[in-house]
C-alpha positions as CSV (number, residue, x, y, z in Angstrom):
1,M,110.8,118.4,95.4
2,G,113.0,115.8,97.1
3,R,113.8,112.3,96.3
4,W,111.7,109.5,97.7
5,A,113.2,106.4,99.2
6,I,111.9,103.3,101.0
7,A,113.4,100.5,103.1
8,I,111.6,97.5,104.6
9,H,112.6,94.6,106.8
10,G,111.4,91.2,107.9
11,G,113.6,90.6,110.9
12,A,117.2,90.6,111.9
13,G,119.1,87.4,112.9
14,V,118.8,84.6,110.3
15,D,120.0,81.1,110.8
16,P,122.8,80.4,108.3
17,N,121.3,77.0,107.7
18,L,117.9,78.4,106.7
19,P,116.9,76.2,103.7
20,E,117.3,77.9,100.3
21,H,113.6,77.6,99.4
22,R,112.7,79.5,102.6
23,Q,115.2,82.2,101.8
24,E,113.7,82.6,98.3
25,E,110.1,82.6,99.7
26,A,111.1,85.4,102.1
27,K,112.7,87.4,99.3
28,R,109.7,87.1,97.1
29,V,107.4,88.4,99.8
30,L,109.8,91.3,100.5
31,A,110.0,92.2,96.8
32,R,106.2,92.1,96.4
33,C,105.7,94.4,99.5
34,L,108.5,96.7,98.3
35,E,106.8,97.1,95.0
36,V,103.6,98.1,96.8
37,G,105.5,100.9,98.4
38,V,107.3,101.9,95.3
39,D,104.1,102.1,93.3
40,L,102.5,104.3,95.9
41,L,105.5,106.7,96.1
42,R,105.6,107.0,92.3
43,A,101.9,107.9,92.4
44,G,102.8,110.7,94.9
45,A,101.4,109.1,98.1
46,P,102.5,110.6,101.4
47,A,105.1,108.7,103.5
48,L,102.6,107.9,106.3
49,D,100.2,106.2,103.9
50,V,103.0,104.2,102.3
51,V,104.4,102.8,105.6
52,E,101.0,101.7,106.7
53,A,100.2,100.1,103.4
54,V,103.4,98.2,103.2
55,V,103.3,96.9,106.8
56,R,99.7,95.8,106.2
57,E,100.9,93.7,103.3
58,L,103.6,92.2,105.5
59,E,101.1,91.5,108.3
60,T,98.8,89.7,105.9
61,D,101.5,87.3,104.7
62,P,102.3,84.5,107.2
63,C,105.9,84.4,106.0
64,F,107.0,86.8,108.7
65,N,106.2,87.3,112.4
66,S,103.4,89.9,112.4
67,G,99.7,89.7,111.9
68,R,98.9,86.3,110.4
69,G,101.8,84.0,111.3
70,S,102.6,85.8,114.6
71,A,104.6,84.0,117.2
72,L,102.6,82.5,120.0
73,T,102.5,83.1,123.7
74,R,102.9,80.3,126.3
75,A,99.1,80.1,126.3
76,G,99.1,79.4,122.6
77,T,97.5,82.7,121.6
78,A,98.7,85.6,119.4
79,E,99.4,88.9,121.1
80,M,100.5,91.5,118.6
81,E,101.9,95.0,118.8
82,A,102.7,97.8,116.4
83,S,103.6,101.4,116.1
84,I,103.7,104.2,113.5
85,M,105.3,107.6,113.5
86,D,104.9,110.7,111.3
87,G,108.1,112.7,110.9
88,R,106.0,115.8,110.5
89,G,105.5,117.0,114.1
90,R,106.6,113.6,115.4
91,R,103.1,112.4,115.8
92,C,102.8,108.8,116.8
93,G,100.5,105.9,117.6
94,A,101.1,102.5,119.1
95,V,99.3,99.4,120.3
96,S,100.1,96.3,122.4
97,G,98.3,93.1,123.4
98,V,96.2,93.1,120.3
99,S,94.5,89.7,119.7
100,T,91.7,90.2,117.2
101,V,92.6,93.2,115.0
102,R,93.5,91.9,111.5
103,N,96.1,94.7,110.9
104,P,97.6,96.1,114.1
105,V,99.5,98.8,112.2
106,S,96.2,100.4,111.1
107,L,95.0,100.4,114.7
108,A,98.2,102.2,115.7
109,R,97.5,104.7,112.9
110,C,94.0,105.2,114.3
111,V,95.4,105.8,117.8
112,M,97.5,108.5,116.3
113,D,94.9,110.1,114.1
114,K,91.7,109.6,116.0
115,S,92.4,109.5,119.7
116,P,93.9,111.9,122.2
117,H,96.5,109.3,123.1
118,S,99.7,107.9,121.7
119,Y,99.5,104.3,123.0
120,L,96.7,101.9,123.8
121,A,97.0,98.3,125.0
122,F,95.0,95.1,125.5
123,A,91.3,95.5,126.1
124,G,91.4,99.2,125.6
125,A,93.1,98.8,122.2
126,E,90.6,96.2,121.2
127,D,87.6,98.3,122.3
128,F,89.0,101.3,120.3
129,A,89.4,99.1,117.2
130,R,85.8,98.2,117.3
131,D,84.7,101.8,117.9
132,Q,86.7,102.8,114.8
133,G,85.2,100.0,112.6
134,L,88.5,98.2,112.0
135,E,88.3,94.7,110.7
136,V,88.5,92.1,113.5
137,V,88.9,88.3,113.3
138,D,89.1,85.4,115.7
139,N,92.5,84.9,117.2
140,S,92.7,81.6,115.3
141,Y,93.2,83.6,112.1
142,F,96.7,84.6,113.2
143,I,97.7,81.1,114.3
144,T,99.4,78.8,111.7
145,E,99.9,75.1,112.0
146,E,103.6,75.7,111.7
147,N,103.7,78.0,114.7
148,V,101.7,75.6,116.8
149,G,104.4,73.1,116.2
150,M,107.2,75.6,116.9
151,L,105.5,76.5,120.2
152,K,105.4,72.8,121.2
153,L,109.1,72.6,120.5
154,A,109.8,75.7,122.5
155,K,107.9,74.4,125.5
156,E,109.7,71.1,125.3
157,A,113.0,72.9,125.2
158,N,111.8,75.2,128.0
159,T,113.1,78.2,126.2
160,I,112.1,81.2,124.1
161,L,112.1,80.2,120.5
162,F,112.9,82.7,117.7
163,D,111.1,81.1,114.8
164,Y,112.9,81.3,111.5
165,R,110.4,79.0,109.7
166,I,112.6,76.0,109.0
167,P,110.4,72.9,108.2
168,L,109.3,71.2,111.4
169,A,110.8,67.9,110.5
170,D,114.2,69.5,110.2
171,T,113.6,71.5,113.4
172,C,112.7,68.4,115.4
173,S,116.0,66.6,114.5
174,G,118.1,69.7,114.8
175,L,116.7,71.5,117.8
176,A,119.0,70.0,120.4
177,A,122.1,70.6,118.3
178,A,120.9,74.2,117.5
179,S,120.2,74.9,121.1
180,E,123.6,73.5,122.2
181,N,125.4,75.6,119.6
182,H,123.7,78.8,120.6
183,I,124.2,78.2,124.3
184,S,127.9,77.5,123.7
185,N,128.1,80.8,121.8
186,G,126.6,82.5,124.9
187,M,123.5,83.8,123.0
188,V,120.9,84.3,125.7
189,M,118.0,86.6,126.3
190,N,116.8,87.5,129.8
191,G,118.9,84.7,131.1
192,L,117.3,82.1,128.9
193,P,119.2,80.3,126.1
194,I,117.9,81.3,122.7
195,S,117.5,78.2,120.5
196,I,117.0,80.0,117.3
197,Y,117.7,83.7,116.7
198,A,115.4,85.4,114.2
199,P,112.4,87.4,115.5
200,E,111.1,88.3,112.0
201,T,109.5,91.5,113.1
202,V,108.5,93.6,110.1
203,G,108.9,97.3,109.5
204,C,109.1,100.1,106.9
205,A,110.7,103.5,106.7
206,V,109.9,106.0,104.0
207,V,110.7,109.5,102.8
208,D,108.3,110.8,100.2
209,S,108.9,113.3,97.3
210,N,108.0,116.2,99.6
211,G,110.8,115.2,102.0
212,F,108.4,114.0,104.7
213,T,109.4,110.8,106.6
214,A,107.4,108.1,108.4
215,A,108.1,104.7,109.9
216,A,106.1,101.7,111.1
217,T,106.9,98.5,112.9
218,S,104.7,95.4,113.7
219,T,105.4,92.1,115.4
220,G,103.9,89.0,117.1
221,G,106.9,89.1,119.5
222,L,108.7,86.0,120.8
223,M,107.6,82.4,120.5
224,N,106.7,81.1,123.9
225,K,106.8,84.6,125.5
226,M,105.0,85.3,128.7
227,T,101.5,86.5,128.3
228,G,101.6,90.3,128.5
229,R,105.2,90.7,127.4
230,I,105.8,94.0,125.5
231,G,108.8,94.4,123.3
232,D,110.5,97.3,121.4
233,S,108.2,97.3,118.4
234,P,105.4,99.5,119.8
235,L,107.8,101.7,121.8
236,I,108.5,105.1,120.1
237,G,112.2,105.8,120.2
238,A,113.1,102.2,120.6
239,G,111.6,100.2,117.8
240,T,110.3,103.1,115.7
241,Y,111.1,106.7,115.2
242,A,110.7,109.4,112.6
243,C,111.6,113.1,112.4
244,N,112.7,115.6,109.8
245,L,116.1,114.0,109.6
246,C,115.3,110.4,109.2
247,A,112.9,107.5,109.8
248,V,113.9,104.2,111.5
249,S,112.5,100.8,112.2
250,C,114.3,98.3,114.3
251,T,114.2,94.5,114.7
252,G,116.0,91.9,116.9
253,E,116.4,91.4,120.6
254,G,113.7,93.7,121.9
255,E,115.1,94.1,125.4
256,A,118.4,95.3,124.0
257,I,116.7,97.7,121.6
258,I,114.6,99.1,124.4
259,R,117.7,99.7,126.7
260,S,119.5,101.5,123.9
261,T,116.5,103.6,122.5
262,L,118.0,102.5,119.2
263,A,115.7,104.1,116.7
264,R,115.8,107.5,118.4
265,D,119.6,107.3,118.8
266,V,120.1,107.2,115.0
267,A,118.4,110.5,114.7
268,A,120.2,111.9,117.8
269,V,123.7,111.2,116.4
270,M,122.7,112.7,113.1
271,E,121.5,115.8,114.9
272,Y,124.2,116.1,117.6
273,K,127.2,114.5,116.0
274,G,126.4,115.6,112.5
275,L,126.9,112.1,111.1
276,P,125.3,111.2,107.7
277,L,122.7,108.4,107.7
278,Q,124.8,105.3,107.1
279,E,127.5,106.4,109.6
280,A,124.8,107.1,112.2
281,V,123.3,103.6,111.7
282,D,126.8,102.0,111.9
283,F,127.6,103.9,115.0
284,C,124.4,103.0,116.8
285,V,124.6,99.3,115.9
286,K,128.2,99.1,117.0
287,E,128.2,101.3,120.1
288,R,124.7,101.3,121.6
289,L,123.6,97.6,121.7
290,D,126.1,96.5,124.3
291,E,125.8,92.7,124.1
292,G,122.4,92.7,122.3
293,F,121.7,91.5,118.8
294,A,119.6,93.7,116.5
295,G,119.3,95.4,113.2
296,L,117.6,98.4,111.7
297,I,116.6,100.1,108.4
298,A,116.5,103.8,107.9
299,V,115.9,106.5,105.3
300,S,117.0,110.2,105.5
301,G,115.0,113.2,104.7
302,T,117.1,113.7,101.6
303,G,116.4,110.3,100.1
304,E,119.2,108.1,101.3
305,V,118.7,104.5,102.5
306,A,120.7,102.7,105.1
307,Y,120.7,99.5,107.2
308,G,122.8,97.8,109.7
309,F,122.9,94.7,111.9
310,N,125.3,92.9,114.2
311,C,123.9,89.4,113.8
312,T,123.8,86.8,111.0
313,G,121.7,88.4,108.4
314,M,118.5,90.6,108.1
315,F,115.6,90.1,105.8
316,R,115.4,93.5,104.0
317,G,114.7,95.5,100.9
318,C,115.1,99.1,99.7
319,A,114.4,101.3,96.7
320,T,115.1,104.9,95.7
321,E,113.7,107.3,93.2
322,D,116.8,107.0,91.0
323,G,116.0,103.4,90.2
324,F,118.1,101.5,92.8
325,M,116.3,98.5,94.2
326,E,117.6,95.6,96.3
327,V,116.3,92.7,98.3
328,G,118.7,90.7,100.5
329,I,119.3,88.7,103.6
330,W,123.1,88.4,104.2
331,E,125.9,91.0,104.3
């Protein structure tokens, strides 16, 4: 029997001026969702079931950008995406453009388990969800008053807004200064200035007591994104990856993660360079992202946990069978 371990994240890139009460709220949600995973692992649940259950919890809480509380498109709608991967046989499932499925990660699981495909999107994904009897809701369920306000600000600023959930009153007064600061720092995405950098994608990576790994990632994407935009989260090898060596979930600047196939690269340097987990994570964050900003969580098949990021903070938590548990944001 091996040692189980779990790591979760709620997004990389946290504004250093994030109010203390928002930091504490995020940490409480992370701790609660981490406990869900720990309880399942102690009960002997398989890794695949654990990552799905934990990400469902994260999708249900509007604190982070996935499921309820997702970032909104330019049209004011929620378009969500998710993926899941089983390290045993590297089975996988992914969905994009989901607008009515309450828990996109469970739809990704159904794509993996109950379809001949690995990836479904938009109308096809929605139809499949209904065929499988998954819970569907009106798109308004995913839209919060706060995100409607953030979208308005993003449109007024004519930019992509990475919502880090500061109170709207503070955002209104500080938006211009924040935008100026980030522009002066050269932080851009696809040629557009990023006013606030913190996508808040959610993810989970697990190894169970049998040594089997799994990973899952879910997001609403970017605030004020173009309708139909697809990021790294549903892309196997970019935002999510699991094999016998490790399981990885990424977060951050999606286009940079896609270009670097970041999640798969962690496994690749472990396999081909022989690096241990944390060294592999550090190598990929430092050497593979070029000028992109991102972070990731990972577990190894032998029960180690690791994380890394090259931006200001990452919402994260981890726990291992030997009793170690941690929830944090900053270095």
